[in-house]
Short mmCIF file of C-alpha atoms and ligand atoms in Angstrom, two decimals:
data_model
loop_
_atom_site.label_atom_id
_atom_site.label_comp_id
_atom_site.label_asym_id
_atom_site.label_seq_id
_atom_site.Cartn_x
_atom_site.Cartn_y
_atom_site.Cartn_z
CA MET A 1 0.57 27.47 -8.20
CA LYS A 2 -1.97 26.68 -5.51
CA MET A 3 -2.70 23.39 -7.27
CA ASP A 4 1.18 22.68 -7.52
CA ILE A 5 1.42 23.18 -3.70
CA LEU A 6 -1.49 20.80 -3.06
CA MET A 7 -0.17 18.09 -5.46
CA ALA A 8 3.47 18.12 -3.87
CA SER A 9 1.65 18.00 -0.47
CA LYS A 10 -0.36 14.79 -1.66
CA TYR A 11 2.77 12.97 -3.01
CA ARG A 12 4.57 13.51 0.33
CA GLY A 13 1.27 12.34 1.99
CA CYS A 14 1.14 9.21 0.22
CA LEU A 15 4.73 8.17 0.48
CA LEU A 16 4.94 9.22 4.22
CA GLY A 17 1.39 7.51 5.00
CA ALA A 18 2.68 4.28 3.52
CA LEU A 19 5.90 4.63 5.68
CA LEU A 20 4.01 5.38 8.70
CA GLY A 21 1.46 2.58 8.23
CA ASP A 22 4.45 0.15 7.86
CA CYS A 23 6.61 1.43 10.77
CA LEU A 24 3.77 1.80 13.17
CA GLY A 25 1.92 -1.38 12.18
CA ALA A 26 4.89 -3.60 12.06
CA PRO A 27 5.03 -4.31 15.79
CA TYR A 28 1.41 -5.80 15.50
CA GLU A 29 1.81 -7.98 12.54
CA GLY A 30 0.38 -11.39 13.18
CA GLU A 31 -1.74 -10.66 16.03
CA SER A 32 -5.62 -11.30 15.79
CA LEU A 33 -7.61 -8.18 16.73
CA VAL A 34 -5.43 -5.62 18.49
CA SER A 35 -7.11 -3.65 21.38
CA LYS A 36 -8.16 -0.38 20.54
CA VAL A 37 -7.42 0.97 23.99
CA VAL A 38 -3.94 -0.35 23.76
CA LEU A 39 -3.60 1.34 20.27
CA GLN A 40 -5.02 4.68 21.63
CA GLN A 41 -2.40 4.69 24.30
CA TYR A 42 0.34 3.83 21.70
CA PHE A 43 -0.63 6.57 19.38
CA ASP A 44 -1.23 9.04 22.19
CA LYS A 45 2.18 8.45 23.35
CA LEU A 46 4.09 8.41 20.16
CA GLY A 47 2.04 11.38 18.99
CA GLY A 48 2.87 13.40 22.20
CA PRO A 49 5.72 16.15 22.20
CA TYR A 50 8.01 14.46 24.86
CA PHE A 51 7.95 10.87 24.21
CA LYS A 52 11.36 9.36 23.45
CA ALA A 53 11.81 5.85 21.96
CA PRO A 54 13.93 4.10 19.71
CA VAL A 55 12.78 4.87 16.07
CA LYS A 56 10.36 2.36 14.68
CA MET A 57 12.08 0.60 11.84
CA TYR A 58 10.33 -0.03 8.43
CA THR A 59 9.93 -3.52 6.86
CA ASP A 60 10.01 -5.06 3.44
CA ASP A 61 6.90 -3.03 2.48
CA THR A 62 9.00 0.28 2.58
CA ALA A 63 12.28 -1.18 1.42
CA MET A 64 10.61 -2.44 -1.73
CA THR A 65 8.76 0.87 -2.28
CA LYS A 66 12.17 2.67 -2.12
CA CYS A 67 13.43 0.36 -4.90
CA LEU A 68 10.55 1.12 -7.16
CA LEU A 69 10.79 4.85 -6.53
CA ASN A 70 14.54 4.86 -7.27
CA ASN A 71 13.79 2.83 -10.35
CA ILE A 72 11.38 5.25 -11.60
CA LEU A 73 13.58 8.14 -10.73
CA SER A 74 16.73 6.79 -12.53
CA ASN A 75 14.84 5.42 -15.74
CA ARG A 76 12.04 7.93 -15.97
CA GLY A 77 9.66 5.19 -15.70
CA VAL A 78 9.63 1.38 -14.66
CA GLU A 79 12.48 -0.64 -16.10
CA PRO A 80 11.79 -4.31 -14.91
CA ARG A 81 15.47 -5.56 -15.12
CA ASP A 82 16.78 -2.68 -13.03
CA LEU A 83 14.00 -3.15 -10.45
CA ALA A 84 14.74 -6.79 -10.17
CA LYS A 85 18.46 -5.94 -9.48
CA ARG A 86 17.20 -3.42 -6.96
CA PHE A 87 14.98 -5.54 -5.11
CA THR A 88 17.72 -8.27 -4.97
CA VAL A 89 20.41 -6.04 -3.89
CA GLU A 90 18.40 -4.39 -1.29
CA TYR A 91 17.45 -7.81 0.20
CA PHE A 92 21.10 -9.05 0.26
CA ASN A 93 22.14 -5.82 1.84
CA GLU A 94 19.38 -5.81 4.50
CA PRO A 95 17.58 -9.28 4.73
CA ARG A 96 16.04 -8.65 8.29
CA ARG A 97 13.39 -6.55 7.01
CA GLY A 98 10.67 -9.24 7.55
CA TYR A 99 10.39 -10.68 3.98
CA GLY A 100 8.36 -13.77 3.41
CA GLN A 101 10.38 -17.10 2.47
CA ASN A 102 8.89 -17.30 -0.82
CA VAL A 103 9.94 -13.86 -2.15
CA ILE A 104 13.27 -14.51 -1.03
CA ASP A 105 13.58 -17.51 -3.27
CA VAL A 106 12.74 -15.32 -6.13
CA PHE A 107 15.74 -12.91 -5.11
CA HIS A 108 18.18 -15.96 -4.82
CA LYS A 109 17.10 -17.15 -8.45
CA LEU A 110 17.29 -13.76 -9.97
CA ARG A 111 20.74 -13.34 -8.64
CA ALA A 112 21.79 -16.86 -9.77
CA GLU A 113 20.42 -16.26 -13.29
CA LYS A 114 22.06 -12.79 -13.40
CA PHE A 115 18.72 -11.06 -14.00
CA GLU A 116 18.46 -12.62 -17.45
CA ASP A 117 14.63 -12.77 -17.46
CA PRO A 118 13.28 -10.29 -14.77
CA PHE A 119 9.94 -12.22 -14.71
CA GLY A 120 11.16 -15.74 -14.95
CA PRO A 121 11.85 -16.68 -11.45
CA ALA A 122 8.47 -15.07 -10.09
CA ARG A 123 6.68 -17.02 -12.89
CA ALA A 124 7.96 -20.38 -11.55
CA GLN A 125 6.84 -19.88 -7.93
CA PHE A 126 4.31 -22.19 -6.51
CA ASN A 127 4.58 -24.65 -9.30
CA GLY A 128 4.20 -22.15 -12.11
CA GLY A 129 0.97 -20.49 -10.44
CA GLY A 130 2.87 -17.37 -9.16
CA SER A 131 2.52 -15.76 -5.84
CA TYR A 132 -0.90 -14.11 -4.91
CA GLY A 133 0.56 -12.29 -1.82
CA ASN A 134 0.08 -8.59 -1.37
CA GLY A 135 3.94 -7.97 -1.89
CA GLY A 136 2.98 -6.27 -5.31
CA ALA A 137 0.35 -3.96 -3.91
CA MET A 138 2.28 -2.98 -0.77
CA ARG A 139 4.95 -1.24 -2.81
CA ILE A 140 2.78 0.26 -5.53
CA ALA A 141 2.42 3.85 -4.43
CA PRO A 142 5.19 5.19 -6.84
CA ILE A 143 3.46 3.90 -9.72
CA ALA A 144 0.27 5.61 -9.03
CA LEU A 145 2.14 8.88 -8.24
CA PHE A 146 4.29 8.84 -11.50
CA TYR A 147 1.45 7.57 -14.10
CA TYR A 148 -1.75 9.16 -12.59
CA LYS A 149 -2.42 11.17 -15.48
CA SER A 150 -3.22 8.05 -17.63
CA LEU A 151 -5.33 5.15 -16.05
CA SER A 152 -4.02 2.82 -18.73
CA ASP A 153 -0.45 3.52 -17.98
CA VAL A 154 -1.14 3.07 -14.21
CA ILE A 155 -2.60 -0.54 -15.00
CA GLU A 156 -0.07 -1.44 -17.25
CA ASN A 157 2.91 -0.17 -15.25
CA ALA A 158 1.24 -1.73 -11.94
CA LYS A 159 1.22 -5.16 -13.71
CA VAL A 160 4.85 -4.99 -15.10
CA SER A 161 6.46 -3.83 -11.68
CA THR A 162 4.43 -6.48 -9.78
CA LYS A 163 5.25 -9.24 -12.00
CA VAL A 164 9.00 -9.03 -11.09
CA THR A 165 8.03 -10.98 -7.80
CA HIS A 166 4.20 -11.87 -8.21
CA THR A 167 2.64 -13.41 -11.21
CA ASN A 168 -0.51 -14.85 -10.00
CA LYS A 169 -3.54 -12.95 -11.41
CA LYS A 170 -4.87 -12.06 -7.81
CA GLY A 171 -1.53 -10.90 -6.78
CA VAL A 172 -1.31 -8.63 -9.81
CA ASP A 173 -4.87 -7.42 -9.87
CA GLY A 174 -4.52 -6.51 -6.12
CA ALA A 175 -1.67 -4.20 -6.96
CA VAL A 176 -3.80 -2.71 -9.93
CA LEU A 177 -6.63 -2.09 -7.54
CA GLN A 178 -4.27 -0.36 -4.91
CA ALA A 179 -2.62 1.88 -7.49
CA VAL A 180 -6.02 3.01 -8.87
CA ALA A 181 -7.31 3.60 -5.30
CA ILE A 182 -4.31 5.93 -4.71
CA CYS A 183 -4.97 7.62 -7.93
CA GLN A 184 -8.45 8.36 -7.11
CA SER A 185 -7.40 9.86 -3.97
CA LEU A 186 -4.74 11.97 -5.55
CA GLN A 187 -7.33 13.52 -7.91
CA SER A 188 -9.83 14.26 -5.06
CA ASN A 189 -10.19 17.55 -3.37
CA PRO A 190 -9.34 16.94 0.26
CA GLU A 191 -11.66 19.83 1.44
CA GLY A 192 -14.54 18.35 -0.67
CA LYS A 193 -17.07 15.84 0.12
CA LEU A 194 -15.97 12.43 -0.57
CA ASN A 195 -18.65 9.94 -1.28
CA PRO A 196 -17.40 6.56 -0.26
CA GLN A 197 -19.87 4.72 -2.29
CA GLU A 198 -18.87 6.56 -5.42
CA PHE A 199 -15.35 5.96 -4.66
CA SER A 200 -16.02 2.29 -4.43
CA ASP A 201 -18.23 2.25 -7.55
CA LYS A 202 -15.43 3.95 -9.62
CA LEU A 203 -12.90 1.24 -8.41
CA PHE A 204 -15.54 -1.47 -9.07
CA ASN A 205 -15.84 -0.19 -12.77
CA VAL A 206 -12.16 -0.24 -13.27
CA MET A 207 -11.91 -3.73 -11.92
CA ALA A 208 -14.53 -4.82 -14.23
CA SER A 209 -12.31 -4.16 -17.14
CA VAL A 210 -9.16 -5.52 -15.40
CA GLU A 211 -10.76 -8.76 -14.34
CA LYS A 212 -11.54 -10.09 -17.77
CA ASP A 213 -9.87 -13.33 -18.26
CA GLU A 214 -8.10 -12.33 -21.29
CA GLU A 215 -5.34 -14.80 -20.92
CA GLY A 216 -8.01 -17.69 -20.91
CA LEU A 217 -6.90 -18.91 -17.43
CA GLY A 218 -10.33 -20.66 -17.03
CA LEU A 219 -10.44 -19.20 -13.57
CA ASP A 220 -13.23 -20.69 -11.15
CA ASP A 221 -13.91 -17.24 -9.73
CA PRO A 222 -13.16 -14.67 -12.33
CA THR A 223 -14.21 -11.46 -10.63
CA PRO A 224 -12.92 -11.87 -7.00
CA TYR A 225 -12.07 -8.14 -6.48
CA GLN A 226 -15.52 -7.05 -7.90
CA ALA A 227 -16.96 -9.38 -5.29
CA GLN A 228 -14.84 -7.89 -2.55
CA LEU A 229 -15.52 -4.23 -3.38
CA ARG A 230 -19.44 -5.22 -3.13
CA VAL A 231 -18.59 -6.27 0.29
CA VAL A 232 -16.67 -3.06 1.05
CA LYS A 233 -19.92 -1.10 -0.02
CA ASP A 234 -22.16 -3.25 2.34
CA LEU A 235 -19.91 -2.94 5.28
CA LEU A 236 -19.64 1.02 4.60
CA GLU A 237 -23.48 0.98 4.48
CA LYS A 238 -23.64 -0.72 7.92
CA GLY A 239 -21.33 1.87 9.58
CA ASP A 240 -20.89 1.29 13.30
CA ALA A 241 -23.27 -1.72 13.14
CA ALA A 242 -20.55 -3.71 11.33
CA SER A 243 -18.37 -5.22 14.22
CA ASP A 244 -14.46 -5.57 13.61
CA GLU A 245 -15.00 -9.35 13.67
CA GLU A 246 -17.42 -9.09 10.70
CA VAL A 247 -14.96 -6.73 8.78
CA GLN A 248 -12.04 -9.24 9.54
CA MET A 249 -14.19 -12.26 8.55
CA LYS A 250 -15.72 -10.78 5.31
CA LEU A 251 -12.77 -8.70 3.86
CA GLY A 252 -9.80 -10.57 5.52
CA THR A 253 -6.38 -9.38 7.15
CA SER A 254 -4.13 -11.95 5.49
CA VAL A 255 -1.02 -11.69 3.23
CA ALA A 256 -3.18 -12.45 0.32
CA ALA A 257 -3.61 -9.41 -1.87
CA LEU A 258 -7.33 -10.38 -2.33
CA TYR A 259 -7.87 -10.50 1.51
CA SER A 260 -6.03 -7.15 2.28
CA VAL A 261 -5.97 -4.74 -0.57
CA PRO A 262 -9.83 -4.19 -0.31
CA THR A 263 -9.68 -4.09 3.45
CA ALA A 264 -7.05 -1.35 3.33
CA ILE A 265 -9.61 0.70 0.94
CA PHE A 266 -12.29 -0.04 3.35
CA CYS A 267 -10.22 1.37 6.32
CA PHE A 268 -9.50 4.65 4.48
CA LEU A 269 -13.17 5.08 3.62
CA ARG A 270 -14.46 4.00 7.00
CA ALA A 271 -12.03 6.28 8.75
CA ARG A 272 -13.42 9.34 7.02
CA THR A 273 -15.86 9.55 9.98
CA ASN A 274 -15.66 8.89 13.70
CA ILE A 275 -15.09 5.10 14.72
CA PRO A 276 -16.07 4.03 18.36
CA GLU A 277 -13.06 3.73 20.81
CA ILE A 278 -10.59 5.72 18.37
CA GLU A 279 -10.29 9.24 19.73
CA THR A 280 -8.72 11.53 17.36
CA ASP A 281 -10.00 14.49 15.10
CA ASN A 282 -7.31 13.54 12.43
CA PRO A 283 -8.77 11.21 9.89
CA PHE A 284 -5.35 10.28 8.66
CA ARG A 285 -4.31 9.18 12.10
CA ARG A 286 -7.73 7.33 12.57
CA THR A 287 -7.11 5.43 9.29
CA LEU A 288 -3.93 3.94 10.73
CA GLN A 289 -5.40 3.33 14.24
CA TYR A 290 -8.24 1.41 12.63
CA ALA A 291 -6.20 -0.47 10.20
CA ILE A 292 -3.97 -1.66 12.85
CA SER A 293 -6.80 -2.71 15.18
CA LEU A 294 -8.03 -5.21 12.78
CA GLY A 295 -4.88 -7.17 13.15
CA GLY A 296 -3.31 -9.93 10.80
CA ASP A 297 -1.17 -8.25 8.20
CA THR A 298 -0.95 -4.86 10.15
CA ASP A 299 2.15 -3.35 8.88
CA THR A 300 0.91 -4.00 5.20
CA ILE A 301 -2.78 -3.12 5.41
CA ALA A 302 -1.82 0.05 7.43
CA SER A 303 0.68 0.95 4.81
CA MET A 304 -1.67 0.47 1.79
CA ALA A 305 -4.47 2.47 3.80
CA GLY A 306 -2.01 5.23 4.74
CA ALA A 307 -0.91 5.53 1.31
CA ILE A 308 -4.60 5.99 0.04
CA ALA A 309 -5.42 8.36 3.04
CA GLY A 310 -2.07 10.42 2.60
CA ALA A 311 -2.76 10.78 -1.01
CA PHE A 312 -6.13 12.27 -0.30
CA TYR A 313 -5.31 14.60 2.83
CA GLY A 314 -1.84 15.56 1.82
CA ASP A 315 1.17 15.60 4.36
CA SER A 316 -0.27 18.54 6.48
CA PHE A 317 -2.47 15.93 8.07
CA ILE A 318 0.48 13.70 9.02
CA PRO A 319 1.28 14.45 12.64
CA GLU A 320 4.94 15.55 13.07
CA ASN A 321 5.51 13.69 16.21
CA LEU A 322 4.25 10.46 14.64
CA LYS A 323 6.59 11.15 11.75
CA LYS A 324 9.57 11.69 13.81
CA HIS A 325 9.36 8.20 15.39
CA CYS A 326 9.53 6.51 11.95
CA GLU A 327 12.71 5.55 10.22
CA SER A 328 13.78 7.54 7.19
CA SER A 329 10.80 9.79 7.22
CA GLN A 330 12.99 12.81 5.85
CA GLU A 331 14.33 10.67 3.09
CA ILE A 332 10.95 9.62 2.04
CA SER A 333 9.68 13.19 1.97
CA ASP A 334 12.61 14.02 -0.13
CA LEU A 335 12.01 11.19 -2.58
CA ALA A 336 8.51 12.30 -2.86
CA ASP A 337 9.62 15.74 -3.82
CA SER A 338 12.04 14.28 -6.52
CA LEU A 339 9.28 12.20 -7.91
CA TYR A 340 6.87 15.10 -8.01
CA ASP A 341 9.63 17.18 -9.94
CA LEU A 342 10.16 14.25 -12.39
CA THR A 343 6.32 13.89 -12.92
CA LYS A 344 5.80 17.45 -13.75
CA LYS A 345 8.61 17.19 -16.39
CA ALA A 346 7.26 14.01 -18.04
N1 F2R B 1 6.18 -12.07 5.52
C1 F2R B 1 5.76 -11.06 6.35
N2 F2R B 1 5.66 -11.40 7.55
C2 F2R B 1 5.58 -12.65 8.17
C3 F2R B 1 7.13 -13.05 8.22
C4 F2R B 1 7.91 -12.01 9.08
C5 F2R B 1 9.35 -12.51 9.16
N3 F2R B 1 9.67 -13.83 9.06
C6 F2R B 1 9.82 -11.93 10.47
O1 F2R B 1 9.63 -12.63 11.57
O2 F2R B 1 10.64 -10.82 10.48
N4 F2R B 1 5.61 -9.80 5.77
C7 F2R B 1 5.78 -9.45 4.51
O3 F2R B 1 5.18 -10.41 3.64
C8 F2R B 1 4.02 -9.92 2.97
C9 F2R B 1 4.20 -9.67 1.58
O4 F2R B 1 4.43 -10.99 1.13
P1 F2R B 1 4.89 -11.24 -0.53
O5 F2R B 1 5.84 -10.38 -0.82
O6 F2R B 1 3.54 -11.29 -1.13
O7 F2R B 1 5.43 -12.68 -0.22
P2 F2R B 1 5.06 -14.21 -0.99
O8 F2R B 1 5.95 -15.04 -0.28
O9 F2R B 1 5.23 -14.08 -2.31
O10 F2R B 1 3.74 -14.47 -0.54
C10 F2R B 1 3.14 -14.49 0.77
C11 F2R B 1 2.41 -15.77 1.33
O11 F2R B 1 1.17 -15.92 0.50
C12 F2R B 1 0.97 -17.33 0.51
N5 F2R B 1 1.00 -17.56 -1.09
C13 F2R B 1 1.17 -16.75 -2.07
N6 F2R B 1 0.95 -17.20 -3.13
C14 F2R B 1 0.45 -18.39 -2.99
C15 F2R B 1 0.18 -19.70 -3.88
N7 F2R B 1 0.10 -19.41 -5.18
N8 F2R B 1 -0.26 -20.66 -3.32
C16 F2R B 1 -0.27 -20.82 -1.90
N9 F2R B 1 0.28 -19.93 -1.05
C17 F2R B 1 0.31 -18.77 -1.53
C18 F2R B 1 2.33 -18.11 1.05
O12 F2R B 1 1.89 -18.37 2.28
C19 F2R B 1 3.22 -16.92 1.04
O13 F2R B 1 4.41 -17.16 1.89
C20 F2R B 1 3.75 -8.66 3.76
O14 F2R B 1 2.80 -8.85 4.80
C21 F2R B 1 4.99 -8.14 4.18
O15 F2R B 1 4.94 -7.36 5.37
MG1 MG B 2 6.37 -6.05 6.04
MG1 MG B 3 2.96 -7.46 6.36
#
């Protein structure tokens, strides 16, 4: 029973973490480095009991996560054609959620071709190379939560759900890495000692099996995620001696999955302990503040880091006052409970 309560809290933590990262990071998307002082004031104000402000809207990251969540709830697992329809309907209902132009082309083609081949339009992107953007990774949390009992199911379904919009191996493998990182958090004891090096090593070992060029693509660099995970370990080792500029330069903060998923993992692991100029005792909040401070694709990197952190700490670490400033937080919490109930029955 105790285990049951903890797991339910981790499901809510993961999905609320993804939501808060998206809503709170979105106003800074595209900035270079964001001043830690400015962010401290922003979080202090939003986290205070009396501050009134219009709700922070979520972006494409959460819109697509909700589609995937509802796809799993309705079909008791991923169903790609239904998922393609959900993404497309969602986009045409609410197009102003900050989608990139290329993924919008996929929605237009899916609709024009009546969803006949849910992977066809994504395969044709970028002259047949497919997108390597982080759009698959940013929405992957429901896959990790639903399939976490079997690593091979997580990997397989992360690939299938991503290929509806992103077929480039770097886009797909980025989603796999993000899903596996969430699974590892979900299965960790939040009160136990987490060894960041071990956490990274486990991810490295999974990526060593995922980054095999089974399709014979003849890639110039066949193991890019393993290389980035080595950088994560080196930067963790350096601790405070690694400047934000160094992290930004070595790991990246762009919309490319390769230069944002390892960054999100690093943010979660780095924020386990104090970070200069970030004043909070709450490691979940520290994760978001730190991820946003690195600039670039702030909504997405904070959302992915928030999902990993929330799955580790559970929803009791998510400050109520921050939550209430984010659009649809109650709906996301309820969806997390529904997904948890379904997973128990599966
Ligand atoms: N798109 C944004 N933010 C900027 C636009 C905001 C909007 N216009 C506004 O003002 O409101 N954010 C969201 O997009 C990211 C996820 O992107 P996704 O879904 O992966 O999109 P896409 O279009 O597939 O790829 C993103 C870009 O990556 C480059 N790229 C990808 N594959 C490529 C390839 N094979 N060759 C060359 N370039 C490739 C392109 O520049 C794509 O546009 C998240 O940040 C989300 O928040
Ligand atoms: Mg976004
Ligand atoms: Mg983004």
